[in-house]
PDB file of C-alpha atoms in Angstrom:
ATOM      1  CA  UNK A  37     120.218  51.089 114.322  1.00 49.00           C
ATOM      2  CA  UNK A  38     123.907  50.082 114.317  1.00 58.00           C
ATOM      3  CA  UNK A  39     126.390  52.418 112.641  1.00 51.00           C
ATOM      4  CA  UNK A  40     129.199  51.000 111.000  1.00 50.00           C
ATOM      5  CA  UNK A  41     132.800  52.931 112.419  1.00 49.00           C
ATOM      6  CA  UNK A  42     135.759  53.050 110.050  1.00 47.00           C
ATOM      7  CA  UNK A  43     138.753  51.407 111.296  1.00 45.00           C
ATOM      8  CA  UNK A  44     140.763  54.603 112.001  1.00 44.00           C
ATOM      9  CA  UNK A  45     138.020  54.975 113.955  1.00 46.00           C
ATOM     10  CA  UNK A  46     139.486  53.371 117.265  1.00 44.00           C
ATOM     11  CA  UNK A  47     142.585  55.581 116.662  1.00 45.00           C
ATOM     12  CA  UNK A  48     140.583  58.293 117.963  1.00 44.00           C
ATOM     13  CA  UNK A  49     138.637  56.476 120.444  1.00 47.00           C
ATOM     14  CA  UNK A  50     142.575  55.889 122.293  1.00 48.00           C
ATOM     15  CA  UNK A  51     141.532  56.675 126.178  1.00 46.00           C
ATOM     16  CA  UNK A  52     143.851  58.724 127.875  1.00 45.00           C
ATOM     17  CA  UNK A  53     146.329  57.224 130.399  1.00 46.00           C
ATOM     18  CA  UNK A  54     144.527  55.759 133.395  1.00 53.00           C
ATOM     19  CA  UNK A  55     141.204  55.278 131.949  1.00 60.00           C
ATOM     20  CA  UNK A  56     140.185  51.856 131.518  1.00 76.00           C
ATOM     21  CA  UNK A  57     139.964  51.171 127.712  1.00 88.00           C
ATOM     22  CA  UNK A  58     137.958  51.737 124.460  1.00 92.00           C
ATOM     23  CA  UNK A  59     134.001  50.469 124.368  1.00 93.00           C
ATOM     24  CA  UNK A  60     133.117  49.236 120.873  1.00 94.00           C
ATOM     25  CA  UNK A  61     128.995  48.731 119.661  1.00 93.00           C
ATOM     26  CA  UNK A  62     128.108  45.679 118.590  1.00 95.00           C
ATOM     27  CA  UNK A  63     125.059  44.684 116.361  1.00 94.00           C
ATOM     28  CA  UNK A  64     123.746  41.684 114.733  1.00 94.00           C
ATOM     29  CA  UNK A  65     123.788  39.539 118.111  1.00 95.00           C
ATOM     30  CA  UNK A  66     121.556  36.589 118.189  1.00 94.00           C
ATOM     31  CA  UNK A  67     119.266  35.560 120.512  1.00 91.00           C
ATOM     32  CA  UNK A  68     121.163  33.288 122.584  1.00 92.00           C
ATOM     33  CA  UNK A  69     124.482  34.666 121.946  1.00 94.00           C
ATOM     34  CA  UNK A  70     126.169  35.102 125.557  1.00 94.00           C
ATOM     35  CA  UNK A  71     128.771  37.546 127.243  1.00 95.00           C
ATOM     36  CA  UNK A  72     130.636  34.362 127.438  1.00 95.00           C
ATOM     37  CA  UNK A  73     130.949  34.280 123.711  1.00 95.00           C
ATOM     38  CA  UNK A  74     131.856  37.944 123.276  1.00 96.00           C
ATOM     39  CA  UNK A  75     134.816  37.211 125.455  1.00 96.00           C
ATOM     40  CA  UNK A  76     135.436  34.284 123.353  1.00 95.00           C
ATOM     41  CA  UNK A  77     134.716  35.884 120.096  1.00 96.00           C
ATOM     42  CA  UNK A  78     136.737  39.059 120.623  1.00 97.00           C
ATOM     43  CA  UNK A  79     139.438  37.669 122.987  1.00 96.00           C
ATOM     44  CA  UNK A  80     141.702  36.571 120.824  1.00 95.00           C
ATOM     45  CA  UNK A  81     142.255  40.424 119.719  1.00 96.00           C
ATOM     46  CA  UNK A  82     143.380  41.498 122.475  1.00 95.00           C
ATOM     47  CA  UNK A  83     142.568  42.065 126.481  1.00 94.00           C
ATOM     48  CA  UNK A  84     138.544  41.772 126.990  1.00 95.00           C
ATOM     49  CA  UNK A  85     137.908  43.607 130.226  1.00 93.00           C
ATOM     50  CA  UNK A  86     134.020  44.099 129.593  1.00 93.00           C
ATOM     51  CA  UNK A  87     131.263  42.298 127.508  1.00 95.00           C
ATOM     52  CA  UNK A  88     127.640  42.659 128.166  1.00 94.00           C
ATOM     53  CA  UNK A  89     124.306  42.068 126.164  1.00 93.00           C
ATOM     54  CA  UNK A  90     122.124  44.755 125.737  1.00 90.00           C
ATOM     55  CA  UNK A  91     118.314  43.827 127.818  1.00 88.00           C
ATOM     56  CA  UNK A  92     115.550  44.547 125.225  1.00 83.00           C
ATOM     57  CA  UNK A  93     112.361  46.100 126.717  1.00 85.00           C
ATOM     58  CA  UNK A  94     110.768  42.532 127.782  1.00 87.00           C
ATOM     59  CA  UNK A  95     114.288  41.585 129.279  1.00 83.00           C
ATOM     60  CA  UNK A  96     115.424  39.704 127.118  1.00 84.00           C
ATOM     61  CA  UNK A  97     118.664  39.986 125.254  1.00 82.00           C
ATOM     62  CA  UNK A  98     118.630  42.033 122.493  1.00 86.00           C
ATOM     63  CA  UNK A  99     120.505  42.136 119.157  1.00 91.00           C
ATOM     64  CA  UNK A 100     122.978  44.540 120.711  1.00 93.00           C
ATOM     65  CA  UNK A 101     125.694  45.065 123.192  1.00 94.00           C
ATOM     66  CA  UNK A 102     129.217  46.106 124.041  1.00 94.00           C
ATOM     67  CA  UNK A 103     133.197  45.202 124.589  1.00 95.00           C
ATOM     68  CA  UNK A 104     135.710  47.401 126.392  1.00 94.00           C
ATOM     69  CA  UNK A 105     138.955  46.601 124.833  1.00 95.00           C
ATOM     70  CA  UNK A 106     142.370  47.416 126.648  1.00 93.00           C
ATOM     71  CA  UNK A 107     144.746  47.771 124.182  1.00 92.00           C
ATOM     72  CA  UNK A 108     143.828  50.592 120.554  1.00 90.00           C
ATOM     73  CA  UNK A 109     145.683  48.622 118.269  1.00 93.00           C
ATOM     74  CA  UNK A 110     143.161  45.504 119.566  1.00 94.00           C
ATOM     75  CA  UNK A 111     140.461  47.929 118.945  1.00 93.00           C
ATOM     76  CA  UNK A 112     141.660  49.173 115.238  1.00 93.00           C
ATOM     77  CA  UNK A 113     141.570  45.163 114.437  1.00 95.00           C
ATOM     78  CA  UNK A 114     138.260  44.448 115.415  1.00 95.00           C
ATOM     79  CA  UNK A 115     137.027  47.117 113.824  1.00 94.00           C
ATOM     80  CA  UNK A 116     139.311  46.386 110.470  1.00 94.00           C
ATOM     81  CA  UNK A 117     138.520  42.944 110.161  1.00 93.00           C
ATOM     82  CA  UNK A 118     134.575  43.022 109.879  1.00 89.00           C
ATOM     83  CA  UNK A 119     132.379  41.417 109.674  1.00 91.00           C
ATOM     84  CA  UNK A 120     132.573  39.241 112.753  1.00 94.00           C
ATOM     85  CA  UNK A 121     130.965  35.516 112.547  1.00 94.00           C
ATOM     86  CA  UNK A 122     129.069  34.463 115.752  1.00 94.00           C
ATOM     87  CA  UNK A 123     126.978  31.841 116.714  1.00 94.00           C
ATOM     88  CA  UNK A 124     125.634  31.833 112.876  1.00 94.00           C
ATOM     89  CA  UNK A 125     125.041  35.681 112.263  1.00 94.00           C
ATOM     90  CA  UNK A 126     127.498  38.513 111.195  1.00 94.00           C
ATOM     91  CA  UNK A 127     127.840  40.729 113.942  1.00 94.00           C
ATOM     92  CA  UNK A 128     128.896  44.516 113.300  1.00 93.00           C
ATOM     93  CA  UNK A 129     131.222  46.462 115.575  1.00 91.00           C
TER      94      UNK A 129
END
């Protein structure tokens, strides 16, 4: 189950200096949502360096994955401006 964080959530997700940036949940994917449209999705927020679709138990993609996201403030948005529209279903970070 997917757990809704508050937006001052990401303020205390900040990663400390050198580390390589903050990894939100997301739920609600759809079936043939890609990694290509997380990037494309999220991108706009700020730097995407990571996007992957979590495998289900047959392999095939589930309804969840993740985004690493360079910069907090990118973070704080994403989370603040919810829910997310893609590829027809509302996707919750």
């Amino acid at each position: 189950a997917c757990i809704p964080a508050a937006p001052q959530a990401a303020e205390a997700m900040r990663p400390p200096v050198g580390n390589t940036g903050v990894r939100l949940s997301l739920c609600g994917l759809a079936a043939d949502t890609t990694e290509e449209g997380l990037l494309e999705t999220f991108g706009h927020y700020g730097t995407i360096s990571e996007a992957s679709i979590t495998p289900g138990p047959d392999g095939q993609p589930s309804s969840s994955g993740f985004i690493t996201v360079l910069e907090s403030q990118a973070a704080q948005r994403i989370l603040a401006e919810q829910p997310h529209e893609l590829d027809g279903y509302s996707v919750v970070v």
